[in-house]
Short mmCIF file of C-alpha atoms and ligand atoms in Angstrom, two decimals:
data_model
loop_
_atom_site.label_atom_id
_atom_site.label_comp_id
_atom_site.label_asym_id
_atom_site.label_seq_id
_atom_site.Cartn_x
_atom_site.Cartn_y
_atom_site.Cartn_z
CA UNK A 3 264.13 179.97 22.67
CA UNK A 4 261.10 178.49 23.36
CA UNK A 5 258.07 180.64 25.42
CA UNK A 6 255.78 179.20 28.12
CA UNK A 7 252.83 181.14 28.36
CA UNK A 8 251.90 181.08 32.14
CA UNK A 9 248.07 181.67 32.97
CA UNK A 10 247.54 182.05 36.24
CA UNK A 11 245.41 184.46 38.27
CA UNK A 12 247.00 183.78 41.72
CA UNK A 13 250.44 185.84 41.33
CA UNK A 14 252.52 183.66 44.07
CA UNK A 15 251.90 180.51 41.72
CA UNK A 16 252.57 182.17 38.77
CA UNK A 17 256.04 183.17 39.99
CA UNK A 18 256.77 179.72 41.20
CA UNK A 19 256.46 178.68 37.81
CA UNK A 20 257.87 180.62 36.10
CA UNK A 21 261.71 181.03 38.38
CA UNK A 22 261.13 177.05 37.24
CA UNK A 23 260.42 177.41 34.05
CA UNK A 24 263.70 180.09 33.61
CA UNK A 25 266.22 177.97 35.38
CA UNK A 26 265.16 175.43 32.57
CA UNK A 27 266.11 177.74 29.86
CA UNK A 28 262.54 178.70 28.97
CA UNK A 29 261.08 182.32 28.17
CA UNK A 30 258.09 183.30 30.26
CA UNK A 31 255.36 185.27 29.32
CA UNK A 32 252.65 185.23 32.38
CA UNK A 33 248.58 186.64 31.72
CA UNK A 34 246.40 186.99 34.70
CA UNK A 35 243.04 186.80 33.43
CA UNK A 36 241.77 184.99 30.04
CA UNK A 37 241.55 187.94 27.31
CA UNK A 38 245.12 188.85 28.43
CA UNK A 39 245.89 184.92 27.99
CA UNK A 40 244.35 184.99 24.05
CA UNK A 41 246.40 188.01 23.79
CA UNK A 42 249.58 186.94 24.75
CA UNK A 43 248.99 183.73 22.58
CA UNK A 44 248.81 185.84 19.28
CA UNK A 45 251.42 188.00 20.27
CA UNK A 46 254.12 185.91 21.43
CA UNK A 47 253.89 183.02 19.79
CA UNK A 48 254.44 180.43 22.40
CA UNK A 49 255.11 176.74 21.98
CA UNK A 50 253.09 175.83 25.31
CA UNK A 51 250.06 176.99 26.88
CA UNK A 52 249.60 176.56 31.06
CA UNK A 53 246.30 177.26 31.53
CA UNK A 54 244.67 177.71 35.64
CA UNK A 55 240.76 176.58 34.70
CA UNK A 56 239.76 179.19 37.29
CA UNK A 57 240.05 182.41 36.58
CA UNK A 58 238.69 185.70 36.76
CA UNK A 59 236.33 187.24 33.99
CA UNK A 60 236.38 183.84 31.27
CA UNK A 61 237.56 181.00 33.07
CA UNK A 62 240.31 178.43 31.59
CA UNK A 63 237.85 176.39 29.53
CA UNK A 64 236.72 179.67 27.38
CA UNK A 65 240.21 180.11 26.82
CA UNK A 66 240.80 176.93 25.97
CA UNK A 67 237.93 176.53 23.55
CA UNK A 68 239.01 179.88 21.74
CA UNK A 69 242.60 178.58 21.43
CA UNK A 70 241.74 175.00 19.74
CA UNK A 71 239.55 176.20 17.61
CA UNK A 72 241.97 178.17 15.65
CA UNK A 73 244.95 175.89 16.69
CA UNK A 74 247.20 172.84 17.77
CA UNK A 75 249.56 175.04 20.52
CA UNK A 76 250.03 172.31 22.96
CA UNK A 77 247.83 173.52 26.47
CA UNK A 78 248.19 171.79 29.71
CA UNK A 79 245.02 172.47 32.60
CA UNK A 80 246.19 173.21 36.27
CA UNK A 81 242.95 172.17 37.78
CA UNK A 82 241.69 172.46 41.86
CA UNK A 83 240.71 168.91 42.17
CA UNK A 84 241.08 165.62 40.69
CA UNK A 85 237.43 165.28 39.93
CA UNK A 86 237.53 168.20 37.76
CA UNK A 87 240.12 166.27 35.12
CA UNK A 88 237.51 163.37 34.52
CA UNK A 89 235.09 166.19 33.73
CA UNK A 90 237.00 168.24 31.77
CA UNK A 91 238.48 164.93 29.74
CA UNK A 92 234.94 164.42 29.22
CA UNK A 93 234.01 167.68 27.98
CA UNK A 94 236.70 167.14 25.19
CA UNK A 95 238.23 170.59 25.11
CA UNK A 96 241.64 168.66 23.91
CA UNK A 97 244.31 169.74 26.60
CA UNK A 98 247.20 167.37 26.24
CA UNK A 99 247.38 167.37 29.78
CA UNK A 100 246.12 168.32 33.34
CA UNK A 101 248.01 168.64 36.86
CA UNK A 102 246.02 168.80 39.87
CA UNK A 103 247.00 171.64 42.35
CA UNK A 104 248.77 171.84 44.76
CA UNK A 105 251.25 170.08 42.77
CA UNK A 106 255.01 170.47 42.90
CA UNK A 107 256.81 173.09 40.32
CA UNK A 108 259.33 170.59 38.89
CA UNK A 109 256.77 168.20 38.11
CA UNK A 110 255.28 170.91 35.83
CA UNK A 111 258.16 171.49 34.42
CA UNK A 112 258.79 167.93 33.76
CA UNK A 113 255.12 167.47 32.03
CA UNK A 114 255.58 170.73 29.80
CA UNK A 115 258.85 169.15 28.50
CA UNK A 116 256.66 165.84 27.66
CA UNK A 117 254.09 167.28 25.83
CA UNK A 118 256.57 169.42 23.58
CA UNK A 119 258.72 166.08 22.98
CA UNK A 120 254.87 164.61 22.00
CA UNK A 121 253.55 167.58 20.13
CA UNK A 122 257.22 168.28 18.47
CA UNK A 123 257.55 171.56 19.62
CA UNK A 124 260.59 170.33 21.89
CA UNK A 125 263.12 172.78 22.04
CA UNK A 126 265.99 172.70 19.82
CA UNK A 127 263.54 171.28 17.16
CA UNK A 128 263.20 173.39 13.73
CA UNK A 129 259.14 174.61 13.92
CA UNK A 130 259.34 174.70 9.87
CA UNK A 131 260.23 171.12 8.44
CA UNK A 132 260.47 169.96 4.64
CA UNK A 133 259.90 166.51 2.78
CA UNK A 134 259.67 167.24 -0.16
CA UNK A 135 257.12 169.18 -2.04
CA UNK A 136 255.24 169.21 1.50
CA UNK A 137 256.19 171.38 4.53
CA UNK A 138 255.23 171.69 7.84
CA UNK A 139 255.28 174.09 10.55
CA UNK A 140 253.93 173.60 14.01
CA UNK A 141 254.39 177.07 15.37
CA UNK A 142 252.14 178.47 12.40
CA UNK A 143 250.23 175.70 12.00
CA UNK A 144 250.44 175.01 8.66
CA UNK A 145 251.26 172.57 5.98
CA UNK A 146 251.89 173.64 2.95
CA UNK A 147 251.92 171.53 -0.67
CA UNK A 148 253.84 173.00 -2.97
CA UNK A 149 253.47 176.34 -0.80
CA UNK A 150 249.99 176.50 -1.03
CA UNK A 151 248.46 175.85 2.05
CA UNK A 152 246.61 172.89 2.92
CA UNK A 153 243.53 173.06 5.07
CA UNK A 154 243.75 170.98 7.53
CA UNK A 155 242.74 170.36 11.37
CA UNK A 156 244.86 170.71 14.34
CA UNK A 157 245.05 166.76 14.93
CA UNK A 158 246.18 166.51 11.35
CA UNK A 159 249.18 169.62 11.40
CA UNK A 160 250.53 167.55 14.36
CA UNK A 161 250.63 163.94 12.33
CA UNK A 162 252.21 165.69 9.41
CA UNK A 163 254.93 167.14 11.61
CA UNK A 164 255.25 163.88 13.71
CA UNK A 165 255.81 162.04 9.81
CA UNK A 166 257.79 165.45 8.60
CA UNK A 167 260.51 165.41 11.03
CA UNK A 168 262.02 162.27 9.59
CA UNK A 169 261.16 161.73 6.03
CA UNK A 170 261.11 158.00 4.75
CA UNK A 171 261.06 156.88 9.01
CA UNK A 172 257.89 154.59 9.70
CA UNK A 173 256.08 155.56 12.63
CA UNK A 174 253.56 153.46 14.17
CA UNK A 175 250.12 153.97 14.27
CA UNK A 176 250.81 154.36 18.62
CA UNK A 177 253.58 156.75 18.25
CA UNK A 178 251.48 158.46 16.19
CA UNK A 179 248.60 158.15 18.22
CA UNK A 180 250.91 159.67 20.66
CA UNK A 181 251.70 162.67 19.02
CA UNK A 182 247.83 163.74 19.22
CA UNK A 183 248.12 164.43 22.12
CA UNK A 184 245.32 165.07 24.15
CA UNK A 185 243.30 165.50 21.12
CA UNK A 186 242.10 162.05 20.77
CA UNK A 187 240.21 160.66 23.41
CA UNK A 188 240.85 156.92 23.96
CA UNK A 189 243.68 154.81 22.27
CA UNK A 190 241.69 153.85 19.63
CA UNK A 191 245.22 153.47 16.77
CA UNK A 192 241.87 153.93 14.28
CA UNK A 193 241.72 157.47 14.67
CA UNK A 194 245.24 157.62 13.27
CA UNK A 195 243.69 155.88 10.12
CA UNK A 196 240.78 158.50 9.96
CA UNK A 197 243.30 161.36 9.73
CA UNK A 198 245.41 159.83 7.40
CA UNK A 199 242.70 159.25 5.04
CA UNK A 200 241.36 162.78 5.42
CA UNK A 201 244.75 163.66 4.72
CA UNK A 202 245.43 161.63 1.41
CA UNK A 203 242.14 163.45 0.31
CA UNK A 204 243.82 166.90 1.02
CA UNK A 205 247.10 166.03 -0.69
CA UNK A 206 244.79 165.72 -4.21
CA UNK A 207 247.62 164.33 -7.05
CA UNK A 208 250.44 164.17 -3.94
CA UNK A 209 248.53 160.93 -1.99
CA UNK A 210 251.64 158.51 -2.68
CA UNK A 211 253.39 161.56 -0.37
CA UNK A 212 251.92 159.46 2.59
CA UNK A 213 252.92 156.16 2.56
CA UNK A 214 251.25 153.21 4.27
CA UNK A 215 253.54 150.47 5.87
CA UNK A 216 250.99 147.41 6.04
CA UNK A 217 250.70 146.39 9.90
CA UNK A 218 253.31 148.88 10.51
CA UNK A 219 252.18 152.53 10.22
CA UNK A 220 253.06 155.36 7.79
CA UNK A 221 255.76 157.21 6.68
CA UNK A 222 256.18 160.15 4.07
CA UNK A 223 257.72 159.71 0.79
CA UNK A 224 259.16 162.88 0.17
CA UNK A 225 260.69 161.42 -3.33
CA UNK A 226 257.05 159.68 -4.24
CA1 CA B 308 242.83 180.53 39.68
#
């Protein structure tokens, strides 16, 4: 079961979305204004985030600020006009995507399945994964060594799980580029390298965990 969180202000659009989102097997929760959105996002737990910028009382962009800054839960703008995405990618809130209204239900649908295939919150997919000593779970946003918890950033919970979900598999620096999401601006594969490092640093006696493929990518070692 995996939960949409709808939030949108204008009811008629909401319910589009959501008679969508059900035929495709997804649970709905809807939130009309923004504190009922940050509400809904603690209490239900959901694995996607559609987020109208306007709204009344604190707009989409509030919300989305409060939401990354405690975690990775994959958000996707509906925005009024086009020019709005070019500022909003600029302001670097970290959506993983944007649609422009009007725009049509399925394709929504169709984008919200992308970004959970990207983020690995796809449904079907276990949220807790192990390799090894390490494990990883992307609806709690954590990864744990040894079962202590790690502290680590959003952009690096969603590497690990992208690595996690097939132990010993190299993934490319693109793929995992990929799996940022929105988070990264660009397609600079470097930023992959940043968080890896940062990573190794985190893992403390477990670096050869996190394996580097030369002119590859990385891979986990689960066995070291
Ligand atoms: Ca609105």
């Amino acid at each position: 079961m995996t939960t949409i969180l709808i939030v949108e202000d204008e009811a008629r659009l909401g319910d589009i979305l959501e008679e969508y989102l059900r035929r495709d097997g997804f649970v709905t929760e809807r939130a009309m204004t923004g504190p009922r959105a940050l509400e809904l996002w603690r209490a239900a737990r959901p694995a996607l985030m559609l987020l109208d910028l306007m709204l009344p009382g604190m707009d989409g962009l509030e919300v989305a600020r409060r939401v990354r800054a405690q975690s990775a839960l994959p958000i996707i703008m509906l925005t009024a006009r086009d020019e709005e995405v070019d500022r909003l990618v600029g302001l670097g809130i970290g959506a993983d995507d944007y649609v422009v209204k009007p725009y049509s239900p399925r394709e929504v649908v169709a984008r919200v399945k992308a970004v959970l295939r990207r983020t690995g919150g796809e449904v079907g997919v276990p949220t807790l994964q192990h390799a090894g000593p390490l494990s990883v779970d992307t609806a709690a946003f954590e990864v744990r060594l040894n079962g202590e918890a790690l502290d680590v950033t959003v952009a690096e919970v969603r590497l690990m799980a992208a690595l996690a979900r097939a132990p010993g598999v190299v993934r490319s620096r693109a793929e995992l580029l990929s799996a940022l999401g929105g988070l990264e601006r660009g397609t600079d594969e470097r930023a992959v390298d940043a968080h890896v490092k940062n990573l190794r640093r985190k893992l403390g006696d477990h670096t050869e965990l996190l394996d580097t493929v030369r002119g590859v990518g990385y891979r986990l070692r689960p066995e070291g």
